[in-house]
Amino acid sequence: MKLLQKLVSAMLLLLGVCANAQTSVKIDNQGTQVDGYFYATKKDGVHKAPTIVALHGCGGMLNPRGKPNFRSNAYAKILNRQGWHVLFIDSLSSRHVKSICTDGRLVTQAQRVSDVQAAVAYLSKQSDSVDAQRIGILGWSHGGSTALLSNDAGVDYLVEPRAIVAFYPGCLDTKGRRIELKPIRPVLMQLGEIDDWTNPIPCQTLAAQWPNKVRQDTYAQASHGFDSDGPVRAINLKLPRENRTVHTGGDPLAKATSQAKMISFFKEHFK
């Protein structure tokens, strides 16, 4: 009976997440039509709302059926509950790429940063529903790195984003050097202490370098992808110059705490 109850609860949760309504949009980025998925908040009394630009990791944001995956829908639901719209940007599909986990040259960080600029420009024109003075940027892993790089002083926007949140970003470039940037908007990084995919130490160093702009929390014994629901598992990455075994998987406490801090941070900067 307990097993049946758990299965029913899981199905109800899944149905609730999958019930999110999204609208497919095309975002023009200098001639490239980038796929976007706009999740409008349904919170009562909300009309023009703050909006989060959300950036997927290296594996993309679509499931095998070509639809937004569980993580995308789940985070859209969390953010919609706050009265915020969410615009997920699919930087891979429009470029006919499925994954960049083993070769970041297929879609570069420069291309992804330009996708963020184009997405913010797109949102600035949605005056009936979007409060363009309250736009945030949120990314995971490779998308977390994009979020950080999109916050450099040299990146221009039609309207200025207000805050950046990056979950377990990589803070090294493709040559193993710490990324160089001058952050000009508030940043919150959420890091895993034992992350062997994107080492947290360079990100901790970055936060120490810019204490007035960058905050970070590092979760003890948390791996890459600690905000997921699945158990920690090993993945073999076949990279151009080496093979690496990395680990990814959920940590319930780190997940709950980091998501609460994400919400609190955006609320702070959307005032």
GROMACS .gro file of C-alpha atoms in nm:
model
  271
    1MET     CA    1   0.000   0.000   0.000
    2LYS     CA    2   0.282   0.241   0.088
    3LEU     CA    3   0.448   0.169  -0.246
    4LEU     CA    4   0.121   0.242  -0.427
    5GLN     CA    5   0.082   0.570  -0.239
    6LYS     CA    6   0.434   0.671  -0.334
    7LEU     CA    7   0.368   0.590  -0.701
    8VAL     CA    8   0.044   0.790  -0.699
    9SER     CA    9   0.219   1.086  -0.534
   10ALA     CA   10   0.498   1.072  -0.789
   11MET     CA   11   0.249   1.064  -1.077
   12LEU     CA   12   0.059   1.361  -0.934
   13LEU     CA   13   0.382   1.554  -0.900
   14LEU     CA   14   0.478   1.470  -1.256
   15LEU     CA   15   0.138   1.572  -1.386
   16GLY     CA   16   0.161   1.897  -1.196
   17VAL     CA   17   0.500   1.975  -1.345
   18CYS     CA   18   0.397   1.875  -1.696
   19ALA     CA   19   0.086   2.092  -1.672
   20ASN     CA   20   0.300   2.404  -1.721
   21ALA     CA   21   0.183   2.588  -2.029
   22GLN     CA   22   0.459   2.723  -2.248
   23THR     CA   23   0.463   2.911  -2.575
   24SER     CA   24   0.727   2.840  -2.836
   25VAL     CA   25   0.892   3.156  -2.966
   26LYS     CA   26   1.166   3.243  -3.212
   27ILE     CA   27   1.431   3.491  -3.104
   28ASP     CA   28   1.630   3.659  -3.376
   29ASN     CA   29   2.003   3.661  -3.303
   30GLN     CA   30   2.166   3.833  -3.598
   31GLY     CA   31   1.983   3.609  -3.843
   32THR     CA   32   1.988   3.290  -3.637
   33GLN     CA   33   1.637   3.204  -3.518
   34VAL     CA   34   1.696   3.073  -3.168
   35ASP     CA   35   1.426   2.858  -3.011
   36GLY     CA   36   1.272   2.985  -2.691
   37TYR     CA   37   1.005   2.854  -2.455
   38PHE     CA   38   0.807   3.118  -2.271
   39TYR     CA   39   0.633   3.012  -1.949
   40ALA     CA   40   0.389   3.283  -1.841
   41THR     CA   41   0.306   3.309  -1.474
   42LYS     CA   42  -0.058   3.249  -1.387
   43LYS     CA   43  -0.037   3.401  -1.041
   44ASP     CA   44  -0.349   3.599  -0.958
   45GLY     CA   45  -0.320   3.973  -0.997
   46VAL     CA   46   0.003   3.958  -1.200
   47HIS     CA   47   0.002   4.132  -1.537
   48LYS     CA   48   0.338   4.282  -1.630
   49ALA     CA   49   0.579   4.053  -1.452
   50PRO     CA   50   0.952   4.016  -1.395
   51THR     CA   51   1.107   3.756  -1.624
   52ILE     CA   52   1.390   3.507  -1.584
   53VAL     CA   53   1.603   3.417  -1.886
   54ALA     CA   54   1.697   3.053  -1.822
   55LEU     CA   55   2.002   2.883  -1.974
   56HIS     CA   56   2.036   2.505  -2.002
   57GLY     CA   57   2.347   2.295  -1.944
   58CYS     CA   58   2.569   2.129  -2.203
   59GLY     CA   59   2.316   1.852  -2.274
   60GLY     CA   60   2.045   2.092  -2.388
   61MET     CA   61   1.695   2.140  -2.253
   62LEU     CA   62   1.488   1.896  -2.457
   63ASN     CA   63   1.385   1.540  -2.373
   64PRO     CA   64   1.405   1.254  -2.628
   65ARG     CA   65   1.062   1.356  -2.762
   66GLY     CA   66   1.191   1.704  -2.847
   67LYS     CA   67   0.997   1.874  -2.566
   68PRO     CA   68   1.126   2.076  -2.268
   69ASN     CA   69   1.268   1.831  -2.018
   70PHE     CA   70   1.170   1.771  -1.657
   71ARG     CA   71   1.420   2.021  -1.514
   72SER     CA   72   1.297   2.299  -1.742
   73ASN     CA   73   0.934   2.240  -1.653
   74ALA     CA   74   1.007   2.200  -1.283
   75TYR     CA   75   1.204   2.526  -1.257
   76ALA     CA   76   0.946   2.711  -1.466
   77LYS     CA   77   0.683   2.602  -1.216
   78ILE     CA   78   0.893   2.714  -0.918
   79LEU     CA   79   0.957   3.054  -1.072
   80ASN     CA   80   0.603   3.101  -1.203
   81ARG     CA   81   0.476   3.054  -0.847
   82GLN     CA   82   0.668   3.366  -0.751
   83GLY     CA   83   0.476   3.567  -1.010
   84TRP     CA   84   0.763   3.565  -1.260
   85HIS     CA   85   0.764   3.466  -1.627
   86VAL     CA   86   1.041   3.237  -1.753
   87LEU     CA   87   1.203   3.234  -2.096
   88PHE     CA   88   1.414   2.923  -2.157
   89ILE     CA   89   1.663   2.962  -2.441
   90ASP     CA   90   1.754   2.654  -2.646
   91SER     CA   91   2.096   2.746  -2.783
   92LEU     CA   92   2.155   2.404  -2.943
   93SER     CA   93   1.857   2.295  -3.154
   94SER     CA   94   1.854   2.593  -3.388
   95ARG     CA   95   2.221   2.521  -3.458
   96HIS     CA   96   2.148   2.151  -3.520
   97VAL     CA   97   2.348   2.039  -3.217
   98LYS     CA   98   2.229   1.791  -2.953
   99SER     CA   99   2.504   1.821  -2.693
  100ILE     CA  100   2.822   2.015  -2.629
  101CYS     CA  101   2.930   1.820  -2.322
  102THR     CA  102   3.234   1.674  -2.498
  103ASP     CA  103   3.303   1.954  -2.746
  104GLY     CA  104   3.226   2.311  -2.650
  105ARG     CA  105   3.340   2.433  -2.990
  106LEU     CA  106   3.011   2.321  -3.146
  107VAL     CA  107   2.830   2.609  -2.977
  108THR     CA  108   3.062   2.855  -2.811
  109GLN     CA  109   3.014   3.066  -2.502
  110ALA     CA  110   3.031   3.375  -2.723
  111GLN     CA  111   2.733   3.245  -2.921
  112ARG     CA  112   2.541   3.169  -2.605
  113VAL     CA  113   2.611   3.512  -2.457
  114SER     CA  114   2.478   3.667  -2.778
  115ASP     CA  115   2.166   3.450  -2.734
  116VAL     CA  116   2.118   3.610  -2.392
  117GLN     CA  117   2.151   3.957  -2.541
  118ALA     CA  118   1.896   3.867  -2.809
  119ALA     CA  119   1.659   3.721  -2.549
  120VAL     CA  120   1.673   4.035  -2.336
  121ALA     CA  121   1.608   4.246  -2.647
  122TYR     CA  122   1.311   4.023  -2.731
  123LEU     CA  123   1.169   4.061  -2.378
  124SER     CA  124   1.212   4.438  -2.388
  125LYS     CA  125   0.956   4.446  -2.671
  126GLN     CA  126   0.693   4.239  -2.486
  127SER     CA  127   0.559   4.545  -2.309
  128ASP     CA  128   0.209   4.405  -2.251
  129SER     CA  129   0.330   4.122  -2.027
  130VAL     CA  130   0.696   4.172  -1.932
  131ASP     CA  131   0.833   4.422  -1.683
  132ALA     CA  132   1.154   4.490  -1.876
  133GLN     CA  133   1.307   4.672  -1.579
  134ARG     CA  134   1.310   4.346  -1.384
  135ILE     CA  135   1.485   4.077  -1.586
  136GLY     CA  136   1.706   3.813  -1.427
  137ILE     CA  137   1.942   3.556  -1.576
  138LEU     CA  138   1.961   3.197  -1.447
  139GLY     CA  139   2.188   2.918  -1.571
  140TRP     CA  140   2.304   2.567  -1.491
  141SER     CA  141   2.652   2.425  -1.553
  142HIS     CA  142   2.755   2.537  -1.905
  143GLY     CA  143   2.457   2.772  -1.895
  144GLY     CA  144   2.577   2.893  -1.556
  145SER     CA  145   2.907   2.988  -1.718
  146THR     CA  146   2.709   3.171  -1.988
  147ALA     CA  147   2.518   3.356  -1.717
  148LEU     CA  148   2.846   3.472  -1.560
  149LEU     CA  149   2.998   3.577  -1.893
  150SER     CA  150   2.680   3.760  -1.993
  151ASN     CA  151   2.736   3.981  -1.689
  152ASP     CA  152   3.071   4.115  -1.804
  153ALA     CA  153   3.111   4.491  -1.834
  154GLY     CA  154   3.176   4.449  -2.206
  155VAL     CA  155   2.836   4.291  -2.280
  156ASP     CA  156   2.572   4.544  -2.384
  157TYR     CA  157   2.193   4.515  -2.351
  158LEU     CA  158   1.893   4.712  -2.471
  159VAL     CA  159   1.767   4.698  -2.113
  160GLU     CA  160   1.981   4.605  -1.816
  161PRO     CA  161   1.925   4.269  -1.640
  162ARG     CA  162   1.899   4.305  -1.263
  163ALA     CA  163   2.060   3.991  -1.121
  164ILE     CA  164   2.241   3.669  -1.216
  165VAL     CA  165   2.214   3.322  -1.057
  166ALA     CA  166   2.447   3.041  -1.165
  167PHE     CA  167   2.419   2.681  -1.046
  168TYR     CA  168   2.753   2.492  -1.050
  169PRO     CA  169   2.905   2.696  -1.337
  170GLY     CA  170   3.243   2.628  -1.485
  171CYS     CA  171   3.475   2.916  -1.399
  172LEU     CA  172   3.759   2.797  -1.623
  173ASP     CA  173   3.787   2.858  -1.996
  174THR     CA  174   3.851   2.588  -2.254
  175LYS     CA  175   4.226   2.613  -2.189
  176GLY     CA  176   4.190   2.561  -1.816
  177ARG     CA  177   4.239   2.925  -1.721
  178ARG     CA  178   4.001   3.106  -1.486
  179ILE     CA  179   3.754   3.311  -1.686
  180GLU     CA  180   3.827   3.681  -1.689
  181LEU     CA  181   3.534   3.912  -1.638
  182LYS     CA  182   3.430   4.228  -1.462
  183PRO     CA  183   3.085   4.160  -1.316
  184ILE     CA  184   2.866   4.469  -1.308
  185ARG     CA  185   2.540   4.321  -1.175
  186PRO     CA  186   2.481   4.117  -0.857
  187VAL     CA  187   2.568   3.748  -0.890
  188LEU     CA  188   2.479   3.445  -0.679
  189MET     CA  189   2.666   3.119  -0.743
  190GLN     CA  190   2.549   2.787  -0.599
  191LEU     CA  191   2.833   2.533  -0.590
  192GLY     CA  192   2.891   2.168  -0.495
  193GLU     CA  193   3.187   2.097  -0.270
  194ILE     CA  194   3.282   1.768  -0.439
  195ASP     CA  195   3.187   1.871  -0.794
  196ASP     CA  196   3.440   1.697  -1.019
  197TRP     CA  197   3.280   1.822  -1.343
  198THR     CA  198   3.301   2.196  -1.275
  199ASN     CA  199   3.549   2.243  -0.993
  200PRO     CA  200   3.410   2.495  -0.741
  201ILE     CA  201   3.747   2.641  -0.641
  202PRO     CA  202   3.791   2.879  -0.940
  203CYS     CA  203   3.437   3.009  -0.878
  204GLN     CA  204   3.513   3.060  -0.508
  205THR     CA  205   3.822   3.254  -0.612
  206LEU     CA  206   3.613   3.466  -0.848
  207ALA     CA  207   3.370   3.547  -0.567
  208ALA     CA  208   3.659   3.643  -0.339
  209GLN     CA  209   3.794   3.874  -0.609
  210TRP     CA  210   3.460   4.059  -0.643
  211PRO     CA  211   3.306   4.048  -0.292
  212ASN     CA  212   3.078   4.345  -0.353
  213LYS     CA  213   2.923   4.188  -0.664
  214VAL     CA  214   2.947   3.811  -0.629
  215ARG     CA  215   2.811   3.583  -0.358
  216GLN     CA  216   2.860   3.210  -0.344
  217ASP     CA  217   2.738   2.917  -0.138
  218THR     CA  218   2.920   2.584  -0.147
  219TYR     CA  219   2.723   2.281  -0.032
  220ALA     CA  220   2.913   2.018   0.164
  221GLN     CA  221   2.941   1.678  -0.005
  222ALA     CA  222   2.728   1.796  -0.298
  223SER     CA  223   2.810   1.684  -0.652
  224HIS     CA  224   2.745   1.846  -0.989
  225GLY     CA  225   2.371   1.863  -1.055
  226PHE     CA  226   2.286   1.862  -0.684
  227ASP     CA  227   1.947   2.021  -0.755
  228SER     CA  228   1.828   1.715  -0.950
  229ASP     CA  229   1.623   1.429  -0.808
  230GLY     CA  230   1.826   1.132  -0.929
  231PRO     CA  231   2.102   0.954  -0.736
  232VAL     CA  232   2.466   1.041  -0.794
  233ARG     CA  233   2.605   0.846  -1.089
  234ALA     CA  234   2.931   0.834  -1.282
  235ILE     CA  235   2.953   0.961  -1.641
  236ASN     CA  236   3.242   0.897  -1.877
  237LEU     CA  237   3.319   1.202  -2.088
  238LYS     CA  238   3.514   1.141  -2.406
  239LEU     CA  239   3.685   1.474  -2.454
  240PRO     CA  240   3.908   1.573  -2.748
  241ARG     CA  241   4.228   1.526  -2.549
  242GLU     CA  242   4.128   1.290  -2.267
  243ASN     CA  243   3.859   1.075  -2.115
  244ARG     CA  244   3.720   1.189  -1.781
  245THR     CA  245   3.488   1.025  -1.532
  246VAL     CA  246   3.268   1.276  -1.353
  247HIS     CA  247   2.977   1.245  -1.113
  248THR     CA  248   2.636   1.408  -1.114
  249GLY     CA  249   2.327   1.366  -0.903
  250GLY     CA  250   2.093   1.511  -0.647
  251ASP     CA  251   2.136   1.616  -0.288
  252PRO     CA  252   1.794   1.691  -0.130
  253LEU     CA  253   1.921   1.939   0.130
  254ALA     CA  254   2.142   2.126  -0.117
  255LYS     CA  255   1.857   2.131  -0.368
  256ALA     CA  256   1.603   2.278  -0.127
  257THR     CA  257   1.845   2.531   0.021
  258SER     CA  258   1.985   2.650  -0.312
  259GLN     CA  259   1.642   2.694  -0.467
  260ALA     CA  260   1.526   2.896  -0.166
  261LYS     CA  261   1.837   3.117  -0.194
  262MET     CA  262   1.776   3.160  -0.567
  263ILE     CA  263   1.423   3.287  -0.502
  264SER     CA  264   1.536   3.514  -0.220
  265PHE     CA  265   1.815   3.663  -0.434
  266PHE     CA  266   1.589   3.744  -0.726
  267LYS     CA  267   1.327   3.891  -0.490
  268GLU     CA  268   1.594   4.111  -0.335
  269HIS     CA  269   1.695   4.254  -0.671
  270PHE     CA  270   1.348   4.276  -0.823
  271LYS     CA  271   1.233   4.525  -0.559
   0.00000   0.00000   0.00000
